[in-house]
XYZ file of C-alpha atoms in Angstrom:
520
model
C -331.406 16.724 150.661
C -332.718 19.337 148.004
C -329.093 21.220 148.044
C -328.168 17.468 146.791
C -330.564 17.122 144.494
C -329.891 20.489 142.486
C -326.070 18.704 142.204
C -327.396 16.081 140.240
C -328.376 16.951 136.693
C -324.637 18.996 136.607
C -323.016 15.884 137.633
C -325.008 14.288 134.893
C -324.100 17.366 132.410
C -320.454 16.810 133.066
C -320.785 13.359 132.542
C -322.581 13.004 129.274
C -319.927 15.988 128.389
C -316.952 13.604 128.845
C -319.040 10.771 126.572
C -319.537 13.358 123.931
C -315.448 14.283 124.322
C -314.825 10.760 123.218
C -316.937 11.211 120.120
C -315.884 14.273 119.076
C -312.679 14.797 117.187
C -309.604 15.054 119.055
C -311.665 14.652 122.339
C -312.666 18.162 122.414
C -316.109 20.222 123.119
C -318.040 22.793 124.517
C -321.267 23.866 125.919
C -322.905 25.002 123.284
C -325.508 28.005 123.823
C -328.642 27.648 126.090
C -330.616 29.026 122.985
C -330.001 25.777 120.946
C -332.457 23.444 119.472
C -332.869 20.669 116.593
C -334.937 20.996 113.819
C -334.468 17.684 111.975
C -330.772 17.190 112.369
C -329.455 20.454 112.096
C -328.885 22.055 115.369
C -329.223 25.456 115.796
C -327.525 28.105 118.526
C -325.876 31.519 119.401
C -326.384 34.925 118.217
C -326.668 35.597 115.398
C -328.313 31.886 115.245
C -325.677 29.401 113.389
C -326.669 26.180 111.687
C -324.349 22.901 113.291
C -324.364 19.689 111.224
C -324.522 16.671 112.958
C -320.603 15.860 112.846
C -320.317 19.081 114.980
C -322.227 18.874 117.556
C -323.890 15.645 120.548
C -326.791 15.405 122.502
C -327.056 14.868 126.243
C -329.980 13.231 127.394
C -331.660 15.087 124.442
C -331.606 18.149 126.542
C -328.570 19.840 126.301
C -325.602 19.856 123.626
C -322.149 20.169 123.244
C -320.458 21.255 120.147
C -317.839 19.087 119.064
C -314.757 22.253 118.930
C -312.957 21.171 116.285
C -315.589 20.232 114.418
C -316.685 24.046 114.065
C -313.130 26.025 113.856
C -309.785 24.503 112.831
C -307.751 22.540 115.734
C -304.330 22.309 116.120
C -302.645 19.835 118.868
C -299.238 21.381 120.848
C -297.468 18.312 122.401
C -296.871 19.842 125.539
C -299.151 21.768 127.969
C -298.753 25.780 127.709
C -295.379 26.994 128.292
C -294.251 23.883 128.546
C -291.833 22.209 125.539
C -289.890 19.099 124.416
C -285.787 19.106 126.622
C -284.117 16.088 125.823
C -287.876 14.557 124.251
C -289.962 15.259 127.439
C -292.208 17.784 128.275
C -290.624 19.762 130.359
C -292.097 23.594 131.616
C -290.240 26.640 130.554
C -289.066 29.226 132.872
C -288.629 33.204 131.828
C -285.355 32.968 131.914
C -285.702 30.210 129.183
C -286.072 33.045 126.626
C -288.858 31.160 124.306
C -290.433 32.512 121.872
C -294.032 32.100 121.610
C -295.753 29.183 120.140
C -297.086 29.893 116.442
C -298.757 27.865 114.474
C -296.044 27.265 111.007
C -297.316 27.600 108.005
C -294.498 26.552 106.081
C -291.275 24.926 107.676
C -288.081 23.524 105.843
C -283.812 22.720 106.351
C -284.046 26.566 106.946
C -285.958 26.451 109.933
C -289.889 28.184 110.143
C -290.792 30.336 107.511
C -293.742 31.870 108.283
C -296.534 31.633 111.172
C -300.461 32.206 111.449
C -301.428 35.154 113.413
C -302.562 34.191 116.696
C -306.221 32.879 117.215
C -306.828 31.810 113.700
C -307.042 27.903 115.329
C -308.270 26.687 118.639
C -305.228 24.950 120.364
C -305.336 21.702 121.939
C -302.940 20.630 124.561
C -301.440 16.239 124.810
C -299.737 14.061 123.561
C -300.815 11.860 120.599
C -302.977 8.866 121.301
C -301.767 6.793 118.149
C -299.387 3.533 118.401
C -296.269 4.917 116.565
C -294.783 8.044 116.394
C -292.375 9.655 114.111
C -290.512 13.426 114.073
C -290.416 15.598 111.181
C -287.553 17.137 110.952
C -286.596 19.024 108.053
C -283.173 19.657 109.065
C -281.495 16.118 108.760
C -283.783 15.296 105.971
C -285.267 17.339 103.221
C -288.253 15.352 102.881
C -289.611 16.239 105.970
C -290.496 19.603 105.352
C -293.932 20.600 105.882
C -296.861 23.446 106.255
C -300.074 23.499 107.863
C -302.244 23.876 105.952
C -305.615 26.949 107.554
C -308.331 23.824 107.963
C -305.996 22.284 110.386
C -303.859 19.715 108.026
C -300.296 18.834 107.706
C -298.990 18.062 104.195
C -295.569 16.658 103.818
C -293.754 14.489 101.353
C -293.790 11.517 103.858
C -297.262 12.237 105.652
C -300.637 13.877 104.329
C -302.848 13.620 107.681
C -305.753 15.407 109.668
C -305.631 17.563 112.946
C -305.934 14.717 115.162
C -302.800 12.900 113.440
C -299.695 15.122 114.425
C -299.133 17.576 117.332
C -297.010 20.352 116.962
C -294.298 21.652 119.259
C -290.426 23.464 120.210
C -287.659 21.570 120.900
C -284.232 22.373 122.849
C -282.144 20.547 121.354
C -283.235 22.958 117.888
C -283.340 26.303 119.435
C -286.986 25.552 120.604
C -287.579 25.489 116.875
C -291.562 23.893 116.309
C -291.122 20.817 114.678
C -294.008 18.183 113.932
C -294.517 14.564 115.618
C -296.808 12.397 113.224
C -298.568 9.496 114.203
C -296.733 6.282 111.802
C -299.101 4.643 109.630
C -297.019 1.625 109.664
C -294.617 0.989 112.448
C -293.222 -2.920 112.738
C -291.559 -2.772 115.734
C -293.530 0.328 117.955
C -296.824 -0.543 118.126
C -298.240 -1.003 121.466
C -301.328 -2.619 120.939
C -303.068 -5.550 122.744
C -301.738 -8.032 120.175
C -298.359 -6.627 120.123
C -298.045 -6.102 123.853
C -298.022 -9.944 123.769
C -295.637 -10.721 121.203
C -293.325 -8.080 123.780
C -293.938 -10.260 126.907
C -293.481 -13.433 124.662
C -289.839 -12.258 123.637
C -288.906 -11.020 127.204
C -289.913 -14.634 128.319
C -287.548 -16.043 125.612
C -284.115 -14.016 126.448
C -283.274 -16.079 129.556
C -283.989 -19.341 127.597
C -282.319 -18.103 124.215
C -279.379 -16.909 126.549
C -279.688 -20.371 128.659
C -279.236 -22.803 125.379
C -276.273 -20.586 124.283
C -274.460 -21.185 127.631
C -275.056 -24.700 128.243
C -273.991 -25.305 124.800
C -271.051 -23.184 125.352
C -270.057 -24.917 128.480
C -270.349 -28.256 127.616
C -267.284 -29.303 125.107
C -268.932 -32.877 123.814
C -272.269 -30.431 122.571
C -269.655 -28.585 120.616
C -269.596 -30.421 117.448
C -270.565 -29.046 114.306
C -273.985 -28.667 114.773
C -273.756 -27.619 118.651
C -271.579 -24.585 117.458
C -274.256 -24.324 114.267
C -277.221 -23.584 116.701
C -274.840 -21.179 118.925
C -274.648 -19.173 116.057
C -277.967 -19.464 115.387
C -279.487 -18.784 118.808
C -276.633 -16.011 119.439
C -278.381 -14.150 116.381
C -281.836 -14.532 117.509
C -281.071 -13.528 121.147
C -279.627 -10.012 119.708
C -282.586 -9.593 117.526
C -285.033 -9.711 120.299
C -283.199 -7.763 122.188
C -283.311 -5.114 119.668
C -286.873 -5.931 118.908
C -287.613 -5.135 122.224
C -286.047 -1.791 122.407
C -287.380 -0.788 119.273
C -290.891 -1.374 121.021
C -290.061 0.829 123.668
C -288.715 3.199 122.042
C -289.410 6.997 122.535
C -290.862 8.900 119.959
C -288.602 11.245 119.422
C -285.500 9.246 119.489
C -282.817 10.049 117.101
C -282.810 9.081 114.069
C -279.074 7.462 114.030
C -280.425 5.669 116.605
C -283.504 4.436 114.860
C -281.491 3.103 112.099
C -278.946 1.247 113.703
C -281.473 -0.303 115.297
C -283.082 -0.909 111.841
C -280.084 -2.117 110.133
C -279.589 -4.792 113.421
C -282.765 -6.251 113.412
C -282.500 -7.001 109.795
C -278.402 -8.212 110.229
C -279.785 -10.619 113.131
C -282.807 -11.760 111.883
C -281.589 -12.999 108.122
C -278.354 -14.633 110.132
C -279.897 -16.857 111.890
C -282.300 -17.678 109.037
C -279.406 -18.378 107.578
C -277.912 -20.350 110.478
C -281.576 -22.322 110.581
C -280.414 -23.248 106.538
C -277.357 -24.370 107.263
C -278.062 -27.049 109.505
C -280.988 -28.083 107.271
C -278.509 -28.011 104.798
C -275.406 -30.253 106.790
C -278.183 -32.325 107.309
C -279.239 -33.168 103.883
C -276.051 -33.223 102.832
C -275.100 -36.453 105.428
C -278.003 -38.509 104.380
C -277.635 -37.539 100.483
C -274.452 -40.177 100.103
C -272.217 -37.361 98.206
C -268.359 -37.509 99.398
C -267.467 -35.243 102.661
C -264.011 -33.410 102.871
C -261.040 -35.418 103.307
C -259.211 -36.191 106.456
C -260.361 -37.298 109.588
C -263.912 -35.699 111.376
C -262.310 -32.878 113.821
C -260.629 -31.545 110.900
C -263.965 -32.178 108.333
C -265.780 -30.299 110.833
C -263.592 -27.399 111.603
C -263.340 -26.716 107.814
C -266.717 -27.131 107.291
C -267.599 -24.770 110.065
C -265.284 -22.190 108.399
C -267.078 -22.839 105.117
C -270.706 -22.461 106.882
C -269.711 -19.082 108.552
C -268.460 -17.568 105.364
C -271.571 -18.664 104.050
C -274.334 -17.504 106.734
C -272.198 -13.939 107.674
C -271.358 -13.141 104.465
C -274.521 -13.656 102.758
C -275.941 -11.604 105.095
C -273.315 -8.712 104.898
C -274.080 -8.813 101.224
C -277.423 -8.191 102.001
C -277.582 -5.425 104.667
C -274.296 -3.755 101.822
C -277.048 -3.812 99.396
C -279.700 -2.070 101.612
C -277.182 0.637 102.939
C -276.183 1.387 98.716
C -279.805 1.280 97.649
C -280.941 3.929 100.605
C -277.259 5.989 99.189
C -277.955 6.363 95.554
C -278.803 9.290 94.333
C -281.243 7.924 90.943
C -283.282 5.125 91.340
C -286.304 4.525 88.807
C -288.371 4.376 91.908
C -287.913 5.672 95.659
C -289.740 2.435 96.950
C -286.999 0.214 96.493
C -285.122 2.075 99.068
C -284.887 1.193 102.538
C -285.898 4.747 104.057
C -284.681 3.445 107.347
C -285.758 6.175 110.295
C -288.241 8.396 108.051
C -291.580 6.476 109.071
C -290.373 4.272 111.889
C -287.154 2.216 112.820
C -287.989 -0.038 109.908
C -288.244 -0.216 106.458
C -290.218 2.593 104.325
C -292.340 0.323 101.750
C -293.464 -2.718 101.494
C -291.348 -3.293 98.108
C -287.923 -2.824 99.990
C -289.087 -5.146 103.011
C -289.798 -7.876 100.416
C -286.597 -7.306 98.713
C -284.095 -6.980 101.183
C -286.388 -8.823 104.223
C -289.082 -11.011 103.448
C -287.871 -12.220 100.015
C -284.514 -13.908 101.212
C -286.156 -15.181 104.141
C -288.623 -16.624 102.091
C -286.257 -18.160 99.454
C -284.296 -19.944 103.054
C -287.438 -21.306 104.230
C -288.743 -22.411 100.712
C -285.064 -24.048 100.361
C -285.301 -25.791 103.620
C -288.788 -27.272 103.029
C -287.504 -28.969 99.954
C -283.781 -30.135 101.784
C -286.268 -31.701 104.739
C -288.861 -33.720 102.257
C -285.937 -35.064 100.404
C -284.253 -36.099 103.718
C -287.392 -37.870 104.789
C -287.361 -39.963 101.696
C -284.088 -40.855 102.210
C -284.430 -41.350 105.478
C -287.114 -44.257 104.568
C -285.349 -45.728 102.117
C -282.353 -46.224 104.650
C -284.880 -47.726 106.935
C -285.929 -50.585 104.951
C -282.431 -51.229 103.902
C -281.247 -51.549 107.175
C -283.754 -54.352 108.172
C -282.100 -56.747 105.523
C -278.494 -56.474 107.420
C -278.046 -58.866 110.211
C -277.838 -57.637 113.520
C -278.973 -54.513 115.777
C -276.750 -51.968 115.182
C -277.530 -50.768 111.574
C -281.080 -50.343 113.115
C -279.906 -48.185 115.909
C -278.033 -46.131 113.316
C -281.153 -45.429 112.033
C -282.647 -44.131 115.114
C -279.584 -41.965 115.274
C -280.596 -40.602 111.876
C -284.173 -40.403 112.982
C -283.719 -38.362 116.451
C -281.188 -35.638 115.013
C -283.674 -35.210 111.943
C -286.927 -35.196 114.290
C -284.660 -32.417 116.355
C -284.272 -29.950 112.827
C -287.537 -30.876 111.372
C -289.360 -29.613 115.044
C -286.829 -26.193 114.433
C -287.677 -26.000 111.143
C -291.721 -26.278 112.330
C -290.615 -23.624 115.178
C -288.684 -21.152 113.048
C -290.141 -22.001 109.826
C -294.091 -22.511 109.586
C -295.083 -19.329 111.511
C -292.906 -17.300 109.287
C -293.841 -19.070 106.089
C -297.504 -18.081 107.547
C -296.864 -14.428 108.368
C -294.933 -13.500 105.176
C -297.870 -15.238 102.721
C -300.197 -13.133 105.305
C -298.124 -10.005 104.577
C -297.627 -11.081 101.008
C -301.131 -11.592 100.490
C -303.000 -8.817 103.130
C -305.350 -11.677 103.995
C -307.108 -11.307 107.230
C -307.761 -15.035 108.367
C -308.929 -15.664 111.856
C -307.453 -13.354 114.669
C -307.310 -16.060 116.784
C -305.215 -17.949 114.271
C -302.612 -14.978 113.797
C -302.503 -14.397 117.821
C -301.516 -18.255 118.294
C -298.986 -17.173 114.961
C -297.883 -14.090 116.528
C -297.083 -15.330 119.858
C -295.794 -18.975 118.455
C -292.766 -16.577 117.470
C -292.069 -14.738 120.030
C -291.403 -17.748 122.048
C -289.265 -19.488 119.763
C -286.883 -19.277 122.663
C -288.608 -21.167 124.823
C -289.541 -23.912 122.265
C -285.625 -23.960 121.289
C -285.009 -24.600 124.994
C -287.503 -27.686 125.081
C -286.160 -29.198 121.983
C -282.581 -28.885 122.320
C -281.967 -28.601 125.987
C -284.554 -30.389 127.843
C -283.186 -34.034 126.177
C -281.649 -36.543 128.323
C -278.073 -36.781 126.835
C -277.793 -32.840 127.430
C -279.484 -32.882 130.743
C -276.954 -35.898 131.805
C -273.728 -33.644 130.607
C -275.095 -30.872 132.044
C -275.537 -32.954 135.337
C -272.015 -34.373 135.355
C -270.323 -30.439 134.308
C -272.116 -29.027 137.476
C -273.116 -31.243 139.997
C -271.398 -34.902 139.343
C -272.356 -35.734 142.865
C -275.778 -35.848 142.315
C -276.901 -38.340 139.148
C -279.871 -37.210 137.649
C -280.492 -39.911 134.948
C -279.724 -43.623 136.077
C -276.728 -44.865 133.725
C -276.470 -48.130 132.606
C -273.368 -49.665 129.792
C -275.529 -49.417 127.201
C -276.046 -45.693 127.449
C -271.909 -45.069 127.212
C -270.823 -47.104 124.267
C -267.228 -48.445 123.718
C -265.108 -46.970 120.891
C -265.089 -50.378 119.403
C -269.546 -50.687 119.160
C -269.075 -46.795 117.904
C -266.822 -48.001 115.131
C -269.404 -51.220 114.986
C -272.015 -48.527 114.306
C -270.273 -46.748 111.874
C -269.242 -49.755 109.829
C -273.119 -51.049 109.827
C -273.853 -47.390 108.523
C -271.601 -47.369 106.053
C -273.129 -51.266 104.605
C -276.635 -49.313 104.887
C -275.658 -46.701 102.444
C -276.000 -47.026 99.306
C -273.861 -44.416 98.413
C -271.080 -45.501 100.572
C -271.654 -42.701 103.072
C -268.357 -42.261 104.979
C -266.913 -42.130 108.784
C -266.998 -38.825 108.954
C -270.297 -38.152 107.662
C -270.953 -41.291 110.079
C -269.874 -39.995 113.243
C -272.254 -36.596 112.598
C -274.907 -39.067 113.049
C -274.013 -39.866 117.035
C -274.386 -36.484 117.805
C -277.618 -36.021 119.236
């Protein structure tokens, strides 16, 4: 039992250690010398006796101490464990026959490769890797901004990073001739962070795939959803699918994936993400444009809407080619009045550089679309109103049913709109503004966006006139909705209907634009 005992306050020693590992920089300490002691809060210890501030060293119990290492000589952190280094970006141990030089810290390091080292010892070397959220290489030789020294108190200065020890690790690489290159921890990273909040906003777009990829298909298989606005959302869910899928690769990521890589990835996450913005406008706009009386194309509705399509995709694809054209030449030229309105796609993260060129080429036209489709959607609901008390002066039923029509297919939109529209609206005055708010409030945001799929599912799926054609293209055998004539009407009440809508316009609204209104 006493052979226990004596176990007991080294247990507790080691213990206490670890606690004070987690306090001290970079997770690092050491006994310090049985002769220390405290006078006030300056700790004293070793021979000859050395002063220790309180930043460099923690009490156990108030008994013993541990001096916080890199607190009282420089640190410097090597990615990999000894003779170990980065083949094909893992740690991966070296053999003799490997023929590595030894690892030295750099003290200067450009396009050229290293061009000179400290002499061994001068810094206490840590082994791991980094801790932060994102990561990002330095490498000098693709880019000349990347070059970098160390700095003897431990730091690494760069033209794209200026950060402590406990901010980049150090180490050789295969793929470079085992040349030491330097992985930085990102200071802003969109799409690799892998924090709580974010690690939600993941799982919400992995729930979304299968029901952005399930409203693509039954709206692919099912010809009568295939109208104008059936082949509008296809586009725009199509989009949104591929941005979430590259959203979600971007977030896992490794950190030392090349940089080609990272900005293709970049340049497809801001392709897909203003298309179907612009895909969301477009059917806000079609749908402003039916109730606002002005004259549709001539000839008869297939051919209005195949032109019209044409029209739309010129307008959503190459608005949005213009755009990511404009990005690629700003990040090309050579003299700009300032380097912030380039994209810098790959130098920080697989995103854009500054906030100035996210606003410009990201946040602003997205902004301008949802500001644009605000104003299309009040102006519809006036109209909308207006129609409705016009249509209870006309005799009979069918002008009013027209006016559900109108109703359901702008309720549809105006509950995309809310989906797509509101949370952004929200995040890019929170971005615009750096206002904090209420966490809570910004999870519910956060996570209301990364199941748009799912809500785009509910609203456009999940209906019973979809759910019946669905029914009847798979299983016909088995009814799912009870039918009854007045759910399939005649061409002769459709042209009734269209005739009554026509009398409720004002503007003399025609069959074409009439028809658009049966759709949902």
């Amino acid at each position: 039992m006493g052979r226990r005992l004596t176990w007991l306050p080294t247990l507790l020693l080691l213990r206490f250690a670890a606690f004070a590992d987690d306090r001290c920089l970079m997770n690092v300490s050491q006994p310090a010398p049985e002769n220390a002691y405290q006078v006030n809060d300056i700790l004293w210890a070793g021979q000859p006796e050395k002063p220790y501030p309180p930043a460099a060293y923690r009490s156990v119990q108030g008994v013993s101490y541990v001096l916080c290492t890199c607190e009282t000589r420089a640190c410097i952190r090597k990615c990999c464990e000894p003779n170990a280094a980065y083949v094909n970006s893992k740690c991966t141990p070296l053999n003799a026959s490997d023929h590595v030089a030894e690892f030295k810290v750099p003290k200067f390091v450009n396009e050229h490769g290293t061009v000179d080292v400290y002499e061994t010892g001068l810094f206490h070397i840590v082994y791991g890797r980094l801790t932060c959220n994102g990561k990002y290489k330095l490498n000098p030789s693709k880019d000349k901004s990347h070059n970098f020294q160390v700095n003897n108190a431990g730091f690494l200065l760069s033209e794209s990073a200026n950060v402590g020890p406990d901010q980049f690790c150090l180490e050789q690489f295969s793929e470079l001739n085992y040349q030491i290159l330097a992985v930085v921890c990102s200071p802003k990273q969109l799409a690799s962070q892998t924090d709580e909040k974010n690690l939600f906003n993941t799982i919400g777009m992995m729930l979304s795939l299968p029901f952005l990829f399930s409203t693509f298909l039954v709206y692919a298989l099912i010809k009568d959803l295939q109208t104008l606005h059936g082949k509008s959302l296809m586009c725009h869910v199509a989009t949104l699918l591929v941005a979430y899928i590259s959203l979600i690769v971007v977030q896992f990521i490794t950190d030392n994936a090349d940089k080609t890589w990272c900005i293709f990835l970049a340049y497809t996450l801001q392709f897909t993400f203003l298309a179907s913005f612009f895909w969301l406008n477009i059917m806000c706009f079609d749908l402003w444009w039916t109730f606002s009386g002005f004259r549709p194309l001539r000839g008869n509705t297939q051919e209005n809407e195949a032109n019209k399509f044409i029209i739309y995709s010129i307008y959503a694809w190459g608005c949005t080619s213009l755009i990511s054209i404009i990005t690629f030449g700003m990040d090309k030229l050579q003299y700009l009045l300032t380097d912030n309105i380039r994209p810098r796609f790959g130098i920080n993260s697989c995103w854009f550089g500054s906030d100035l060129a996210m606003l410009l080429y990201f946040y602003g036209p997205i902004g301008t679309l949802l500001f644009s489709n605000l104003l299309m959607f009040i102006h519809t609901a006036i109209v909308i109103v207006k129609h409705k008390s016009d249509a209870k002066v006309l005799r009979g039923s069918e002008s009013q049913k027209n006016v559900d029509h109108e109703k359901q297919r702008f309720m549809l939109y105006l509950k995309l709109f809310i989906v797509m529209g509101v949370s952004w609206l929200a995040e890019i005055l929170s971005w615009t503004t750096n206002s904090g708010g209420s966490k809570f409030v910004w999870y519910v945001i956060d996570i209301g966006n990364s199941l748009q799929g799912v809500l785009i599912f509910l609203i456009f799926v999940c209906k019973k006139r979809v759910l019946n054609l669905l029914n009847k293209k798979l299983c016909p055998q088995f009814q799912l909705f009870k039918t009854s004539t007045k759910t399939v009407p005649s061409k002769t009440s459709s042209n009734v209907k269209n005739k009554d809508a026509v009398e409720m316009s004002t503007e003399s609204t025609s069959n074409s634009t009439n028809n658009q209104l049966h759709e949902f």
